[in-house]
Tab-separated table of C-alpha atoms in Angstrom:
chain	number	residue	atom	x	y	z
Y	677	MET	CA	-18.142	6.424	11.873
Y	678	THR	CA	-17.920	3.079	11.804
Y	679	PHE	CA	-14.722	0.558	11.216
Y	680	ARG	CA	-14.480	-2.733	9.874
Y	681	TYR	CA	-12.265	-5.103	8.704
Y	682	ASP	CA	-11.700	-8.042	6.033
Y	683	PHE	CA	-8.817	-10.113	4.305
Y	684	ALA	CA	-7.788	-9.766	0.940
Y	685	ASP	CA	-5.126	-12.368	-0.546
Y	686	THR	CA	-1.638	-11.525	-1.986
Y	687	PRO	CA	1.173	-13.217	-2.990
Y	688	PHE	CA	2.533	-12.389	0.485
Y	689	GLY	CA	-0.073	-13.671	2.466
Y	690	ASP	CA	-3.119	-12.265	3.787
Y	691	ALA	CA	-3.406	-8.588	4.027
Y	692	LEU	CA	-5.577	-7.210	7.076
Y	693	VAL	CA	-7.746	-4.314	5.095
Y	694	VAL	CA	-9.840	-1.955	7.552
Y	695	PHE	CA	-12.368	-0.080	6.018
Y	696	SER	CA	-14.112	3.255	7.325
Y	697	ASP	CA	-17.152	4.811	6.076
Y	698	ASP	CA	-15.206	7.107	3.633
Y	699	GLY	CA	-12.972	3.977	2.432
Y	700	VAL	CA	-9.777	2.153	2.705
Y	701	LEU	CA	-8.454	3.133	5.742
Y	702	ALA	CA	-5.169	0.476	6.193
Y	703	PHE	CA	-4.117	-2.512	4.120
Y	704	ASP	CA	-1.346	-4.118	5.925
Y	705	LEU	CA	0.740	-7.439	5.862
Y	706	PRO	CA	1.477	-8.302	9.098
Y	707	GLU	CA	4.325	-10.323	9.439
Y	708	GLY	CA	3.318	-13.965	10.244
Y	709	MET	CA	-0.127	-12.358	9.375
Y	710	HIS	CA	-3.312	-15.158	9.128
Y	711	ARG	CA	-7.046	-14.695	9.245
Y	712	ASP	CA	-6.899	-16.308	12.480
Y	713	ALA	CA	-4.732	-13.578	14.478
Y	714	PRO	CA	-6.451	-11.610	17.104
Y	715	TRP	CA	-3.246	-9.109	17.384
Y	716	ALA	CA	-3.539	-7.751	13.899
Y	717	LEU	CA	-6.045	-5.375	14.597
Y	718	GLU	CA	-4.173	-4.222	17.649
Y	719	ALA	CA	-2.384	-1.214	15.913
Y	720	THR	CA	-5.047	0.245	13.866
Y	721	ALA	CA	-7.549	-0.160	16.336
Y	722	ARG	CA	-5.011	1.365	18.987
Y	723	ARG	CA	-4.668	4.698	16.398
Y	724	LEU	CA	-8.295	4.811	15.798
Y	725	ARG	CA	-9.553	4.202	19.241
Y	726	ALA	CA	-12.322	1.891	18.079
Y	727	LEU	CA	-12.096	-1.497	17.065
Y	728	PRO	CA	-13.139	-2.672	14.015
Y	729	GLU	CA	-15.929	-5.134	13.431
Y	730	PRO	CA	-15.251	-7.962	11.269
Y	731	ASP	CA	-16.924	-7.713	7.475
Y	732	PRO	CA	-16.429	-10.867	5.148
Y	733	GLY	CA	-16.595	-10.069	1.982
Y	734	ALA	CA	-15.904	-6.376	2.129
Y	735	ALA	CA	-12.564	-6.630	0.163
Y	736	ALA	CA	-13.928	-8.488	-2.510
Y	737	GLY	CA	-13.435	-5.738	-4.855
Y	738	LEU	CA	-10.173	-5.000	-3.786
Y	739	ASP	CA	-9.206	-8.501	-4.133
Y	740	ALA	CA	-10.580	-8.465	-7.963
Y	741	LEU	CA	-7.812	-5.728	-8.482
Y	742	LEU	CA	-5.046	-7.504	-6.549
Y	743	GLN	CA	-5.499	-9.904	-8.527
Y	744	ALA	CA	-5.016	-8.143	-11.287
Y	745	TYR	CA	-2.139	-6.257	-10.243
Y	746	PHE	CA	-0.494	-9.535	-9.236
Y	747	ALA	CA	-1.762	-10.718	-13.033
Y	748	GLY	CA	0.729	-7.714	-14.426
Y	749	GLU	CA	-2.193	-5.377	-15.457
Y	750	PRO	CA	-1.309	-1.773	-14.099
Y	751	VAL	CA	-3.834	-1.069	-11.485
Y	752	ARG	CA	-3.869	2.578	-10.396
Y	753	PHE	CA	-5.560	1.600	-6.577
Y	754	ASP	CA	-5.820	5.258	-5.611
Y	755	HIS	CA	-8.346	5.842	-8.930
Y	756	GLU	CA	-10.163	2.606	-8.358
Y	757	VAL	CA	-10.961	2.239	-4.454
Y	758	ARG	CA	-11.600	5.127	-1.889
Y	759	LEU	CA	-8.952	6.059	0.394
Y	760	ASP	CA	-9.243	7.200	3.856
Y	761	TRP	CA	-6.721	9.199	4.693
Y	762	ARG	CA	-7.406	9.778	8.576
Y	763	LEU	CA	-4.221	8.191	9.705
Y	764	VAL	CA	-2.014	9.851	7.551
Y	765	GLU	CA	-0.803	13.350	8.217
Y	766	GLY	CA	1.281	16.529	7.108
Y	767	PHE	CA	4.397	15.797	4.887
Y	768	THR	CA	4.050	11.845	5.189
Y	769	ARG	CA	0.585	12.346	3.600
Y	770	ALA	CA	1.897	14.934	1.042
Y	771	ALA	CA	4.689	12.564	0.150
Y	772	LEU	CA	2.307	9.493	0.152
Y	773	GLN	CA	0.055	11.375	-2.059
Y	774	ALA	CA	3.111	11.973	-3.880
Y	775	VAL	CA	4.164	8.189	-4.566
Y	776	CYS	CA	0.537	7.640	-5.961
Y	777	GLU	CA	1.696	9.777	-8.853
Y	778	ILE	CA	4.665	7.434	-9.958
Y	779	PRO	CA	3.313	5.371	-13.025
Y	780	TRP	CA	3.444	2.089	-13.494
Y	781	GLY	CA	6.419	0.326	-13.990
Y	782	GLU	CA	8.348	3.372	-13.130
Y	783	SER	CA	10.417	4.499	-10.299
Y	784	ALA	CA	11.507	7.713	-8.556
Y	785	SER	CA	13.854	8.503	-6.161
Y	786	TYR	CA	13.391	9.560	-2.613
Y	787	GLY	CA	14.467	12.728	-3.366
Y	788	GLU	CA	12.191	13.645	-6.113
Y	789	VAL	CA	8.946	12.404	-4.626
Y	790	ALA	CA	10.108	14.983	-1.578
Y	791	ALA	CA	10.491	17.175	-4.397
Y	792	HIS	CA	6.958	16.617	-5.633
Y	793	ALA	CA	5.437	16.702	-1.856
Y	794	GLY	CA	6.679	20.134	-2.038
Y	795	SER	CA	10.075	19.612	0.285
Y	796	PRO	CA	13.019	18.895	-1.376
Y	797	GLY	CA	15.911	17.706	0.313
Y	798	ALA	CA	13.022	15.930	2.696
Y	799	ALA	CA	14.630	12.708	0.940
Y	800	ARG	CA	14.555	10.952	4.904
Y	801	ALA	CA	11.446	12.015	5.628
Y	802	VAL	CA	10.005	9.963	2.389
Y	803	GLY	CA	11.639	6.873	3.124
Y	804	THR	CA	9.892	7.467	6.483
Y	805	ALA	CA	6.457	7.782	5.350
Y	806	CYS	CA	6.840	5.019	2.857
Y	807	ARG	CA	8.165	3.009	5.688
Y	808	ASN	CA	5.230	3.725	8.120
Y	809	THR	CA	2.519	4.185	5.495
Y	810	PRO	CA	-0.815	2.504	6.138
Y	811	PHE	CA	-1.257	1.638	2.570
Y	812	SER	CA	1.214	-1.306	2.020
Y	813	ILE	CA	1.126	-1.782	-1.776
Y	814	ILE	CA	-1.842	-0.030	-2.762
Y	815	VAL	CA	-0.011	3.355	-2.324
Y	816	PRO	CA	2.983	1.930	-4.420
Y	817	VAL	CA	5.877	3.270	-2.322
Y	818	HIS	CA	7.863	0.134	-3.655
Y	819	ARG	CA	8.525	2.304	-6.742
Y	820	VAL	CA	10.478	4.610	-4.620
Y	821	VAL	CA	14.203	3.743	-4.870
Y	822	ARG	CA	17.621	5.452	-3.892
Y	823	ALA	CA	19.065	7.863	-5.853
Y	824	ASP	CA	21.608	5.472	-7.781
Y	825	GLY	CA	18.342	3.521	-9.111
Y	826	SER	CA	18.982	0.507	-6.440
Y	827	ALA	CA	15.675	-1.054	-5.049
Y	828	GLY	CA	16.738	-0.216	-1.350
Y	829	HIS	CA	14.995	-1.411	1.795
Y	830	TYR	CA	11.135	-1.981	2.093
Y	831	GLY	CA	10.593	-2.766	6.015
Y	832	ALA	CA	11.854	-6.081	6.878
Y	833	HIS	CA	11.540	-7.204	3.181
Y	834	PRO	CA	13.566	-6.289	0.533
Y	835	GLU	CA	13.044	-8.985	-1.595
Y	836	ARG	CA	8.722	-8.367	-1.868
Y	837	LYS	CA	9.895	-4.304	-3.424
Y	838	ARG	CA	12.591	-6.685	-5.527
Y	839	TYR	CA	8.816	-8.809	-6.878
Y	840	LEU	CA	6.753	-6.048	-7.405
Y	841	LEU	CA	9.497	-4.021	-8.733
Y	842	ASP	CA	10.168	-6.927	-11.607
Y	843	LEU	CA	6.162	-7.752	-12.021
Y	844	GLU	CA	5.817	-4.152	-13.097
Y	845	ALA	CA	9.163	-4.128	-14.936
Y	846	ASP	CA	8.012	-7.223	-16.893
Y	847	SER	CA	4.549	-5.981	-17.553
Y	848	ALA	CA	5.629	-2.703	-18.654
Y	849	THR	CA	8.021	-4.205	-21.347
Y	850	ARG	CA	5.598	-6.857	-22.360
Y	851	ARG	CA	2.384	-4.362	-23.110
Y	852	PRO	CA	1.966	-2.628	-26.296
Y	853	ALA	CA	2.877	1.390	-26.239
Y	854	SER	CA	-0.605	2.460	-26.303
Y	855	ALA	CA	-1.472	0.478	-22.910
């Protein structure tokens, strides 16, 4: 198995994209990330027990999807790119896969996601899964909200969650009903 990495542009800065032979392994927006930061790969490399090699241009397809997404197009990343789930196990994986089913412009509570993942009552575990996802943005954990409908946190960046929710809501209201 080979592992490689590239970067993708987002309104939040550079995202680190790690690939395996089986697909996207991680999509991360590390704090203060920039393309020359050697520490950016540390956590992923430690979990893989291998250092991914640079592969400039590998994220070009994902970059195009991100541009479409941030322009307001309803991109379902898990249908457009292969995800390699090897770093996600058990209920965390079930929860994140359930999150992928939340439609563009909509949201679901942590409890609803827990029920869809097969563990009603595991709302807190869903929160942990969302916080620890290796697939920031491309698995839409921002669509998971509190039971009262309020956005809640998004790691240390609740403003990013609000931005993503607003982006999708604004785009959904402008789209014709058949879209």
